[in-house]
Amino acid sequence: MTKLAEDIIKAIRDVAAVDEKNPIGLHEPQFSGNEWEYVKDCLDTGWVSTVGQYVTRFEDMISDFTGAKYAIATVNGTAALHICLLLADIRPGDEVLIPTLTFIATANAIAYCGAIPHFVDSDEKTLGISPEKLSEYLKAITVTNKEGCFNRVTGRRIKAVVPMHTFGHAVDLDALLEVCNQFKIVMVEDAAESLGTMYKGKHTGNWGMLSAVSFNGNKVVTTGGGGIILTNHEPLAKLAKHITTTSKIPHKWEISHDYIGYNYRMPNLNAALGCAQIEQLSTFIESKRNLAGAYQSAFHEIEGVDFFEEPEFSRSNYWLNVLMIKEGRALRDQILERTNEVGVMTRPVWQLMHRLTMFAESPRMDLSTAEKLESSIINIPSSVFLRRGNE
Ligand SMILES: *Cc1c(COP(=O)(O)O)cnc(C)c1O
C-alpha cells in the first residue's frame, strides 16, 4: 500500500479518536444536553405531532442564531428547499442554476417544481459556485430583457441560482449577488450544510430571497430528520408557513384550504430534540473548528495532500473536513480503500450531478474545476467531539 495512505491514517489517528475498535462515521450525532428531557416531555404531554410548543421555540432559536427574521420548520431539508423554490416562483420549464458538485437534494427539489437544473462549475477556493465563471458564461449564452434572463440555446428562462455552501464553507455571496442583479436572477441558498457558518460576519442563509437548512442525522445538529426555511421577507414567511401546513384556512371548526398545500410541517417530537441541540450549537461549532485546526497542522507536513481551509471571507462550521489528494483519482481510490479497511471512515464527494442519468439532458457549462475537485476530494471523520482528549 502507498506510503501516503499510511501517513494519512496516522495523521487522522493522532488527531481523532478513531481506531479498529472504534470505527466511527463521518459525522455522528451528539446528544449531551437536554435531549432526553425535552423528548420525554412530548411523550408525557401527548404533543408529538405537527402542533406543539417546541416547533415555535425551535424556529425562534434558529431565527435568533442566524439573524434571519423568519424561520419555518419542515420535515426535512429537501422539503424546505422545495418550498423555497416554489415561493421563488420556479415554474415548469424554468432553468435553475446549481453547482454540479452538490448533494442530489439540490437538483431533486428543482425537478419537483418541473424545472430544469442547469449545471455550474466550482471555485477551487470555496468548493461552491464560481461567480466569475458564471458571469462569463451567462454573458455568452443569455439575453436579458425586462422580463428576465433567457438561455439563447434552449430558449428557456433562467430564473434562479441556488448556491450551496459545500461542507460548511461559504461561497462568495456578494460576488454572486452582483451576478444575480446584473442578469435579473433570484438567489435561493442551499444552506443545508452551513448552519453556524458566517460570511463576512453574518450568518449564511441571509443573502438568498429564501434559504434552506437541513437537520438530518449527519448534519452539525440534528432533529432526527428536519429542515428549516429562512427568509427576511414577511409575506414569503407567511406563505411558507401556510403551504407547509396543507394551506389550511384558520378557523375554529371549519376545514378548508386555499392552495395546493404540503404536509411538510416539522413534528413537535423532532423540534424538541432540535431545541436541545441548538442550545449546544455554539459549543459544537467551537469543537469542530478545533478539530479542523488540529487536522490542519497534522496534514501540514505531509507531501501529496492538502487540508482544505476556509476561504478568507468565511468563518466555517467545518461540517465535513476535506483532504485534497493532489495526484488524483487512482491514488484517491487506493486511499479510500485502505482507510476504510482499517476502520477510519472516509468518503469521496457525491457523484457529480451532470453525470446522473436523470439529468443527462440538462444544460451545463464547462465543468472542469468540479471534475478536478471530484477526483481529489476525500472527506475524513468530523464528528463534534472527535478530537483526542476532548470527550
Ligand atoms: C443534507 C442536504 C440537503 C437536505 O437534506 P435532507 O436530508 O432532506 O434534510 C440538501 N442539500 C444539501 C447540499 C445537503 O447536504
GROMACS .gro file of C-alpha atoms and ligand atoms in nm:
model
  406
    1MET     CA    1   0.000   0.000   0.000
    2THR     CA    2   0.109   0.353  -0.064
    3LYS     CA    3   0.304   0.547   0.193
    4LEU     CA    4   0.060   0.836   0.159
    5ALA     CA    5  -0.233   0.619   0.275
    6GLU     CA    6  -0.036   0.516   0.585
    7ASP     CA    7   0.066   0.877   0.656
    8ILE     CA    8  -0.296   0.988   0.630
    9ILE     CA    9  -0.419   0.712   0.862
   10LYS     CA   10  -0.154   0.804   1.116
   11ALA     CA   11  -0.238   1.176   1.099
   12ILE     CA   12  -0.611   1.110   1.143
   13ARG     CA   13  -0.548   0.877   1.437
   14ASP     CA   14  -0.315   1.127   1.603
   15VAL     CA   15  -0.588   1.390   1.593
   16ALA     CA   16  -0.913   1.195   1.623
   17ALA     CA   17  -1.027   0.915   1.848
   18VAL     CA   18  -1.073   0.653   1.575
   19ASP     CA   19  -0.925   0.305   1.561
   20GLU     CA   20  -1.025  -0.051   1.466
   21LYS     CA   21  -1.222  -0.095   1.788
   22ASN     CA   22  -1.388   0.240   1.744
   23PRO     CA   23  -1.483   0.271   1.378
   24ILE     CA   24  -1.681   0.587   1.357
   25GLY     CA   25  -1.898   0.750   1.092
   26LEU     CA   26  -1.803   1.069   0.912
   27HIS     CA   27  -2.042   1.271   1.126
   28GLU     CA   28  -2.226   1.111   1.414
   29PRO     CA   29  -2.491   1.290   1.621
   30GLN     CA   30  -2.401   1.412   1.969
   31PHE     CA   31  -2.666   1.410   2.245
   32SER     CA   32  -2.514   1.563   2.555
   33GLY     CA   33  -2.775   1.819   2.661
   34ASN     CA   34  -3.147   1.830   2.731
   35GLU     CA   35  -3.247   1.591   2.451
   36TRP     CA   36  -3.399   1.321   2.675
   37GLU     CA   37  -3.584   1.571   2.890
   38TYR     CA   38  -3.749   1.758   2.601
   39VAL     CA   39  -3.841   1.446   2.403
   40LYS     CA   40  -3.984   1.284   2.717
   41ASP     CA   41  -4.188   1.597   2.776
   42CYS     CA   42  -4.353   1.548   2.434
   43LEU     CA   43  -4.442   1.189   2.521
   44ASP     CA   44  -4.564   1.282   2.870
   45THR     CA   45  -4.791   1.556   2.738
   46GLY     CA   46  -4.902   1.380   2.420
   47TRP     CA   47  -4.780   1.666   2.195
   48VAL     CA   48  -4.579   1.463   1.950
   49SER     CA   49  -4.708   1.569   1.611
   50THR     CA   50  -4.739   1.881   1.398
   51VAL     CA   51  -4.877   2.104   1.674
   52GLY     CA   52  -4.686   2.187   1.991
   53GLN     CA   53  -4.473   2.448   2.163
   54TYR     CA   54  -4.131   2.307   2.065
   55VAL     CA   55  -4.180   2.380   1.696
   56THR     CA   56  -4.225   2.754   1.755
   57ARG     CA   57  -3.947   2.755   2.012
   58PHE     CA   58  -3.715   2.581   1.767
   59GLU     CA   59  -3.800   2.835   1.496
   60ASP     CA   60  -3.732   3.125   1.734
   61MET     CA   61  -3.396   2.975   1.835
   62ILE     CA   62  -3.287   2.935   1.471
   63SER     CA   63  -3.406   3.283   1.388
   64ASP     CA   64  -3.202   3.425   1.682
   65PHE     CA   65  -2.896   3.220   1.593
   66THR     CA   66  -2.890   3.302   1.222
   67GLY     CA   67  -3.024   3.656   1.238
   68ALA     CA   68  -3.286   3.566   0.975
   69LYS     CA   69  -3.613   3.741   1.065
   70TYR     CA   70  -3.829   3.437   0.992
   71ALA     CA   71  -3.775   3.063   1.021
   72ILE     CA   72  -4.028   2.795   0.922
   73ALA     CA   73  -3.952   2.437   1.030
   74THR     CA   74  -4.014   2.147   0.789
   75VAL     CA   75  -3.992   1.766   0.780
   76ASN     CA   76  -3.652   1.772   0.609
   77GLY     CA   77  -3.410   1.994   0.421
   78THR     CA   78  -3.524   1.879   0.079
   79ALA     CA   79  -3.883   1.980   0.159
   80ALA     CA   80  -3.755   2.319   0.280
   81LEU     CA   81  -3.569   2.367  -0.047
   82HIS     CA   82  -3.875   2.261  -0.250
   83ILE     CA   83  -4.089   2.527  -0.080
   84CYS     CA   84  -3.814   2.793  -0.120
   85LEU     CA   85  -3.815   2.728  -0.495
   86LEU     CA   86  -4.195   2.733  -0.525
   87LEU     CA   87  -4.203   3.066  -0.341
   88ALA     CA   88  -3.927   3.200  -0.566
   89ASP     CA   89  -4.182   3.132  -0.840
   90ILE     CA   90  -3.992   2.848  -1.008
   91ARG     CA   91  -4.232   2.703  -1.263
   92PRO     CA   92  -4.231   2.409  -1.505
   93GLY     CA   93  -3.984   2.475  -1.786
   94ASP     CA   94  -3.771   2.728  -1.596
   95GLU     CA   95  -3.398   2.668  -1.569
   96VAL     CA   96  -3.228   2.694  -1.229
   97LEU     CA   97  -2.850   2.725  -1.197
   98ILE     CA   98  -2.687   2.493  -0.943
   99PRO     CA   99  -2.338   2.360  -0.883
  100THR     CA  100  -2.278   2.018  -1.034
  101LEU     CA  101  -2.082   1.946  -0.718
  102THR     CA  102  -2.367   1.912  -0.469
  103PHE     CA  103  -2.587   1.658  -0.293
  104ILE     CA  104  -2.876   1.522  -0.502
  105ALA     CA  105  -3.139   1.712  -0.297
  106THR     CA  106  -3.049   2.042  -0.466
  107ALA     CA  107  -3.125   1.901  -0.811
  108ASN     CA  108  -3.427   1.699  -0.697
  109ALA     CA  109  -3.603   2.000  -0.544
  110ILE     CA  110  -3.577   2.176  -0.881
  111ALA     CA  111  -3.718   1.871  -1.060
  112TYR     CA  112  -4.012   1.862  -0.813
  113CYS     CA  113  -4.108   2.207  -0.949
  114GLY     CA  114  -4.100   2.075  -1.306
  115ALA     CA  115  -3.794   2.295  -1.365
  116ILE     CA  116  -3.458   2.204  -1.515
  117PRO     CA  117  -3.126   2.212  -1.329
  118HIS     CA  118  -2.853   2.391  -1.524
  119PHE     CA  119  -2.508   2.295  -1.403
  120VAL     CA  120  -2.239   2.543  -1.298
  121ASP     CA  121  -1.869   2.490  -1.229
  122SER     CA  122  -1.699   2.528  -0.892
  123ASP     CA  123  -1.446   2.764  -0.743
  124GLU     CA  124  -1.137   2.591  -0.601
  125LYS     CA  125  -1.120   2.844  -0.317
  126THR     CA  126  -1.471   2.773  -0.184
  127LEU     CA  127  -1.578   2.439  -0.340
  128GLY     CA  128  -1.901   2.622  -0.429
  129ILE     CA  129  -2.029   2.804  -0.739
  130SER     CA  130  -1.772   3.026  -0.909
  131PRO     CA  131  -1.933   3.371  -0.958
  132GLU     CA  132  -1.663   3.478  -1.210
  133LYS     CA  133  -1.709   3.176  -1.430
  134LEU     CA  134  -2.088   3.201  -1.405
  135SER     CA  135  -2.083   3.566  -1.507
  136GLU     CA  136  -1.866   3.499  -1.814
  137TYR     CA  137  -2.087   3.209  -1.911
  138LEU     CA  138  -2.416   3.399  -1.877
  139LYS     CA  139  -2.270   3.682  -2.084
  140ALA     CA  140  -2.200   3.432  -2.359
  141ILE     CA  141  -2.523   3.231  -2.365
  142THR     CA  142  -2.808   3.454  -2.243
  143VAL     CA  143  -3.008   3.761  -2.335
  144THR     CA  144  -3.151   3.968  -2.053
  145ASN     CA  145  -3.452   4.192  -2.114
  146LYS     CA  146  -3.715   4.341  -1.885
  147GLU     CA  147  -3.886   4.004  -1.846
  148GLY     CA  148  -3.569   3.836  -1.725
  149CYS     CA  149  -3.276   3.627  -1.837
  150PHE     CA  150  -3.318   3.383  -2.127
  151ASN     CA  151  -3.096   3.098  -2.239
  152ARG     CA  152  -3.034   3.163  -2.611
  153VAL     CA  153  -2.956   2.797  -2.672
  154THR     CA  154  -3.269   2.644  -2.514
  155GLY     CA  155  -3.499   2.948  -2.528
  156ARG     CA  156  -3.594   2.890  -2.165
  157ARG     CA  157  -3.598   3.141  -1.883
  158ILE     CA  158  -3.312   3.116  -1.632
  159LYS     CA  159  -3.494   3.223  -1.320
  160ALA     CA  160  -3.277   3.141  -1.021
  161VAL     CA  161  -2.942   3.030  -0.889
  162VAL     CA  162  -2.903   2.800  -0.588
  163PRO     CA  163  -2.553   2.822  -0.440
  164MET     CA  164  -2.460   2.550  -0.192
  165HIS     CA  165  -2.212   2.610   0.092
  166THR     CA  166  -2.012   2.294   0.045
  167PHE     CA  167  -1.913   2.109   0.363
  168GLY     CA  168  -1.990   2.431   0.553
  169HIS     CA  169  -1.767   2.673   0.357
  170ALA     CA  170  -1.945   2.987   0.235
  171VAL     CA  171  -1.946   3.072  -0.135
  172ASP     CA  172  -1.862   3.431  -0.231
  173LEU     CA  173  -2.216   3.560  -0.178
  174ASP     CA  174  -2.152   3.929  -0.254
  175ALA     CA  175  -1.992   3.845  -0.587
  176LEU     CA  176  -2.273   3.606  -0.671
  177LEU     CA  177  -2.541   3.861  -0.579
  178GLU     CA  178  -2.381   4.103  -0.823
  179VAL     CA  179  -2.420   3.844  -1.098
  180CYS     CA  180  -2.784   3.792  -0.990
  181ASN     CA  181  -2.856   4.164  -1.011
  182GLN     CA  182  -2.687   4.201  -1.347
  183PHE     CA  183  -2.882   3.912  -1.501
  184LYS     CA  184  -3.212   3.952  -1.308
  185ILE     CA  185  -3.180   3.614  -1.142
  186VAL     CA  186  -3.318   3.527  -0.799
  187MET     CA  187  -3.094   3.366  -0.536
  188VAL     CA  188  -3.210   3.082  -0.311
  189GLU     CA  189  -2.938   2.945  -0.079
  190ASP     CA  190  -2.897   2.575  -0.015
  191ALA     CA  191  -2.758   2.631   0.334
  192ALA     CA  192  -2.821   2.269   0.430
  193GLU     CA  193  -2.458   2.218   0.536
  194SER     CA  194  -2.376   2.563   0.668
  195LEU     CA  195  -2.558   2.612   0.998
  196GLY     CA  196  -2.308   2.811   1.206
  197THR     CA  197  -2.112   2.937   0.903
  198MET     CA  198  -2.066   3.312   0.873
  199TYR     CA  199  -1.995   3.502   0.553
  200LYS     CA  200  -1.822   3.836   0.624
  201GLY     CA  201  -1.951   3.823   0.982
  202LYS     CA  202  -2.315   3.748   0.903
  203HIS     CA  203  -2.478   3.404   0.904
  204THR     CA  204  -2.516   3.229   0.568
  205GLY     CA  205  -2.877   3.197   0.458
  206ASN     CA  206  -2.936   3.573   0.474
  207TRP     CA  207  -2.838   3.650   0.112
  208GLY     CA  208  -3.096   3.443  -0.068
  209MET     CA  209  -3.456   3.555  -0.108
  210LEU     CA  210  -3.515   3.231   0.082
  211SER     CA  211  -3.276   2.967   0.218
  212ALA     CA  212  -3.297   2.606   0.330
  213VAL     CA  213  -3.114   2.436   0.619
  214SER     CA  214  -3.110   2.062   0.699
  215PHE     CA  215  -3.115   1.883   1.037
  216ASN     CA  216  -3.060   1.534   0.903
  217GLY     CA  217  -2.881   1.289   1.134
  218ASN     CA  218  -2.537   1.359   0.986
  219LYS     CA  219  -2.553   1.740   0.990
  220VAL     CA  220  -2.394   1.969   1.253
  221VAL     CA  221  -2.705   1.940   1.471
  222THR     CA  222  -2.998   1.707   1.413
  223THR     CA  223  -3.371   1.676   1.474
  224GLY     CA  224  -3.367   1.315   1.352
  225GLY     CA  225  -3.497   1.441   1.021
  226GLY     CA  226  -3.584   1.802   0.964
  227GLY     CA  227  -3.522   2.125   0.784
  228ILE     CA  228  -3.599   2.493   0.806
  229ILE     CA  229  -3.676   2.776   0.565
  230LEU     CA  230  -3.508   3.110   0.636
  231THR     CA  231  -3.622   3.443   0.495
  232ASN     CA  232  -3.622   3.812   0.579
  233HIS     CA  233  -3.943   3.880   0.386
  234GLU     CA  234  -4.263   3.867   0.590
  235PRO     CA  235  -4.511   3.781   0.311
  236LEU     CA  236  -4.289   3.491   0.197
  237ALA     CA  237  -4.258   3.368   0.556
  238LYS     CA  238  -4.637   3.369   0.597
  239LEU     CA  239  -4.686   3.181   0.272
  240ALA     CA  240  -4.414   2.932   0.363
  241LYS     CA  241  -4.587   2.854   0.691
  242HIS     CA  242  -4.923   2.831   0.515
  243ILE     CA  243  -4.831   2.593   0.234
  244THR     CA  244  -4.616   2.369   0.455
  245THR     CA  245  -4.924   2.316   0.675
  246THR     CA  246  -5.160   2.198   0.393
  247SER     CA  247  -5.272   2.559   0.322
  248LYS     CA  248  -5.547   2.527   0.580
  249ILE     CA  249  -5.753   2.842   0.631
  250PRO     CA  250  -5.751   2.922   1.005
  251HIS     CA  251  -6.097   2.870   1.153
  252LYS     CA  252  -6.239   2.742   1.482
  253TRP     CA  253  -6.401   2.431   1.328
  254GLU     CA  254  -6.419   2.456   0.951
  255ILE     CA  255  -6.163   2.258   0.748
  256SER     CA  256  -6.086   2.428   0.422
  257HIS     CA  257  -5.780   2.507   0.208
  258ASP     CA  258  -5.693   2.777  -0.044
  259TYR     CA  259  -5.378   2.649  -0.224
  260ILE     CA  260  -5.222   2.317  -0.315
  261GLY     CA  261  -5.054   2.263   0.017
  262TYR     CA  262  -4.794   2.026   0.157
  263ASN     CA  263  -4.779   1.819   0.472
  264TYR     CA  264  -4.426   1.941   0.541
  265ARG     CA  265  -4.452   2.070   0.899
  266MET     CA  266  -4.184   1.950   1.140
  267PRO     CA  267  -4.336   1.732   1.418
  268ASN     CA  268  -4.307   1.855   1.778
  269LEU     CA  269  -4.108   1.543   1.874
  270ASN     CA  270  -3.834   1.635   1.625
  271ALA     CA  271  -3.841   2.001   1.726
  272ALA     CA  272  -3.797   1.903   2.093
  273LEU     CA  273  -3.476   1.721   2.001
  274GLY     CA  274  -3.378   2.023   1.794
  275CYS     CA  275  -3.423   2.272   2.079
  276ALA     CA  276  -3.185   2.070   2.294
  277GLN     CA  277  -2.935   2.054   2.006
  278ILE     CA  278  -2.944   2.427   1.931
  279GLU     CA  279  -2.867   2.502   2.298
  280GLN     CA  280  -2.531   2.332   2.228
  281LEU     CA  281  -2.471   2.462   1.877
  282SER     CA  282  -2.208   2.724   1.964
  283THR     CA  283  -2.011   2.468   2.166
  284PHE     CA  284  -2.037   2.218   1.880
  285ILE     CA  285  -1.903   2.471   1.629
  286GLU     CA  286  -1.610   2.564   1.856
  287SER     CA  287  -1.525   2.197   1.896
  288LYS     CA  288  -1.548   2.134   1.521
  289ARG     CA  289  -1.325   2.431   1.446
  290ASN     CA  290  -1.070   2.299   1.696
  291LEU     CA  291  -1.077   1.959   1.528
  292ALA     CA  292  -1.022   2.126   1.190
  293GLY     CA  293  -0.731   2.326   1.333
  294ALA     CA  294  -0.570   2.009   1.464
  295TYR     CA  295  -0.615   1.834   1.128
  296GLN     CA  296  -0.470   2.136   0.953
  297SER     CA  297  -0.145   2.117   1.150
  298ALA     CA  298  -0.129   1.739   1.124
  299PHE     CA  299  -0.155   1.747   0.744
  300HIS     CA  300   0.072   2.045   0.700
  301GLU     CA  301   0.381   1.825   0.695
  302ILE     CA  302   0.250   1.556   0.462
  303GLU     CA  303   0.350   1.571   0.095
  304GLY     CA  304   0.086   1.495  -0.166
  305VAL     CA  305  -0.217   1.601   0.033
  306ASP     CA  306  -0.374   1.936   0.124
  307PHE     CA  307  -0.617   2.003   0.407
  308PHE     CA  308  -0.891   2.233   0.276
  309GLU     CA  309  -0.903   2.561   0.469
  310GLU     CA  310  -1.192   2.807   0.495
  311PRO     CA  311  -1.197   3.091   0.238
  312GLU     CA  312  -1.089   3.427   0.386
  313PHE     CA  313  -1.447   3.564   0.393
  314SER     CA  314  -1.592   3.253   0.559
  315ARG     CA  315  -1.595   3.153   0.925
  316SER     CA  316  -1.687   2.795   0.852
  317ASN     CA  317  -1.856   2.531   1.065
  318TYR     CA  318  -1.623   2.268   0.909
  319TRP     CA  319  -1.917   2.029   0.881
  320LEU     CA  320  -1.713   1.767   0.695
  321ASN     CA  321  -1.336   1.806   0.680
  322VAL     CA  322  -1.180   1.778   0.336
  323LEU     CA  323  -0.848   1.640   0.212
  324MET     CA  324  -0.733   1.703  -0.143
  325ILE     CA  325  -0.525   1.425  -0.292
  326LYS     CA  326  -0.301   1.611  -0.537
  327GLU     CA  327  -0.221   1.322  -0.764
  328GLY     CA  328  -0.587   1.248  -0.840
  329ARG     CA  329  -0.829   0.965  -0.885
  330ALA     CA  330  -0.631   0.639  -0.880
  331LEU     CA  331  -0.442   0.734  -0.567
  332ARG     CA  332  -0.761   0.875  -0.414
  333ASP     CA  333  -0.930   0.536  -0.461
  334GLN     CA  334  -0.640   0.349  -0.303
  335ILE     CA  335  -0.655   0.579  -0.003
  336LEU     CA  336  -1.034   0.535   0.030
  337GLU     CA  337  -0.987   0.158   0.015
  338ARG     CA  338  -0.710   0.144   0.272
  339THR     CA  339  -0.854   0.391   0.528
  340ASN     CA  340  -1.193   0.217   0.533
  341GLU     CA  341  -1.023  -0.120   0.566
  342VAL     CA  342  -0.864  -0.015   0.895
  343GLY     CA  343  -1.178   0.147   1.041
  344VAL     CA  344  -1.101   0.509   0.952
  345MET     CA  345  -1.412   0.606   0.760
  346THR     CA  346  -1.351   0.824   0.457
  347ARG     CA  347  -1.571   0.904   0.158
  348PRO     CA  348  -1.535   1.060  -0.187
  349VAL     CA  349  -1.755   1.353  -0.284
  350TRP     CA  350  -2.102   1.287  -0.436
  351GLN     CA  351  -2.124   1.173  -0.797
  352LEU     CA  352  -2.142   1.500  -0.991
  353MET     CA  353  -2.500   1.587  -1.089
  354HIS     CA  354  -2.431   1.621  -1.461
  355ARG     CA  355  -2.321   1.256  -1.476
  356LEU     CA  356  -2.652   1.121  -1.341
  357THR     CA  357  -2.887   0.961  -1.595
  358MET     CA  358  -3.186   1.171  -1.479
  359PHE     CA  359  -3.001   1.488  -1.572
  360ALA     CA  360  -2.829   1.368  -1.888
  361GLU     CA  361  -3.020   1.627  -2.095
  362SER     CA  362  -2.966   1.918  -1.856
  363PRO     CA  363  -2.771   2.219  -1.984
  364ARG     CA  364  -2.423   2.280  -1.842
  365MET     CA  365  -2.113   2.491  -1.879
  366ASP     CA  366  -1.756   2.369  -1.882
  367LEU     CA  367  -1.726   2.179  -1.553
  368SER     CA  368  -1.354   2.109  -1.545
  369THR     CA  369  -1.284   2.251  -1.198
  370ALA     CA  370  -1.563   2.045  -1.042
  371GLU     CA  371  -1.432   1.737  -1.219
  372LYS     CA  372  -1.084   1.802  -1.089
  373LEU     CA  373  -1.220   1.851  -0.736
  374GLU     CA  374  -1.423   1.532  -0.767
  375SER     CA  375  -1.115   1.324  -0.836
  376SER     CA  376  -0.918   1.468  -0.544
  377ILE     CA  377  -1.163   1.524  -0.254
  378ILE     CA  378  -1.178   1.288   0.042
  379ASN     CA  379  -1.394   1.354   0.350
  380ILE     CA  380  -1.247   1.245   0.680
  381PRO     CA  381  -1.410   1.182   1.023
  382SER     CA  382  -1.560   1.508   1.150
  383SER     CA  383  -1.794   1.440   1.445
  384VAL     CA  384  -1.829   1.709   1.708
  385PHE     CA  385  -1.620   1.576   1.998
  386LEU     CA  386  -1.390   1.354   1.796
  387ARG     CA  387  -1.065   1.525   1.886
  388ARG     CA  388  -0.844   1.318   2.117
  389GLY     CA  389  -0.870   1.421   2.481
  390ASN     CA  390  -1.191   1.610   2.406
  391GLU     CA  391  -1.471   1.376   2.525
  392LIG     C1  392  -2.837   1.743   0.362
  392LIG     C2  393  -2.854   1.824   0.242
  392LIG     C3  394  -2.982   1.865   0.194
  392LIG     C4  395  -3.113   1.830   0.259
  392LIG     O1  396  -3.121   1.704   0.302
  392LIG     P1  397  -3.235   1.638   0.388
  392LIG     O2  398  -3.177   1.503   0.410
  392LIG     O3  399  -3.359   1.636   0.305
  392LIG     O4  400  -3.257   1.713   0.515
  392LIG     C5  401  -2.987   1.948   0.083
  392LIG     N1  402  -2.876   1.987   0.020
  392LIG     C6  403  -2.754   1.952   0.062
  392LIG     C7  404  -2.635   2.003  -0.011
  392LIG     C8  405  -2.738   1.868   0.173
  392LIG     O5  406  -2.615   1.832   0.212
   0.00000   0.00000   0.00000
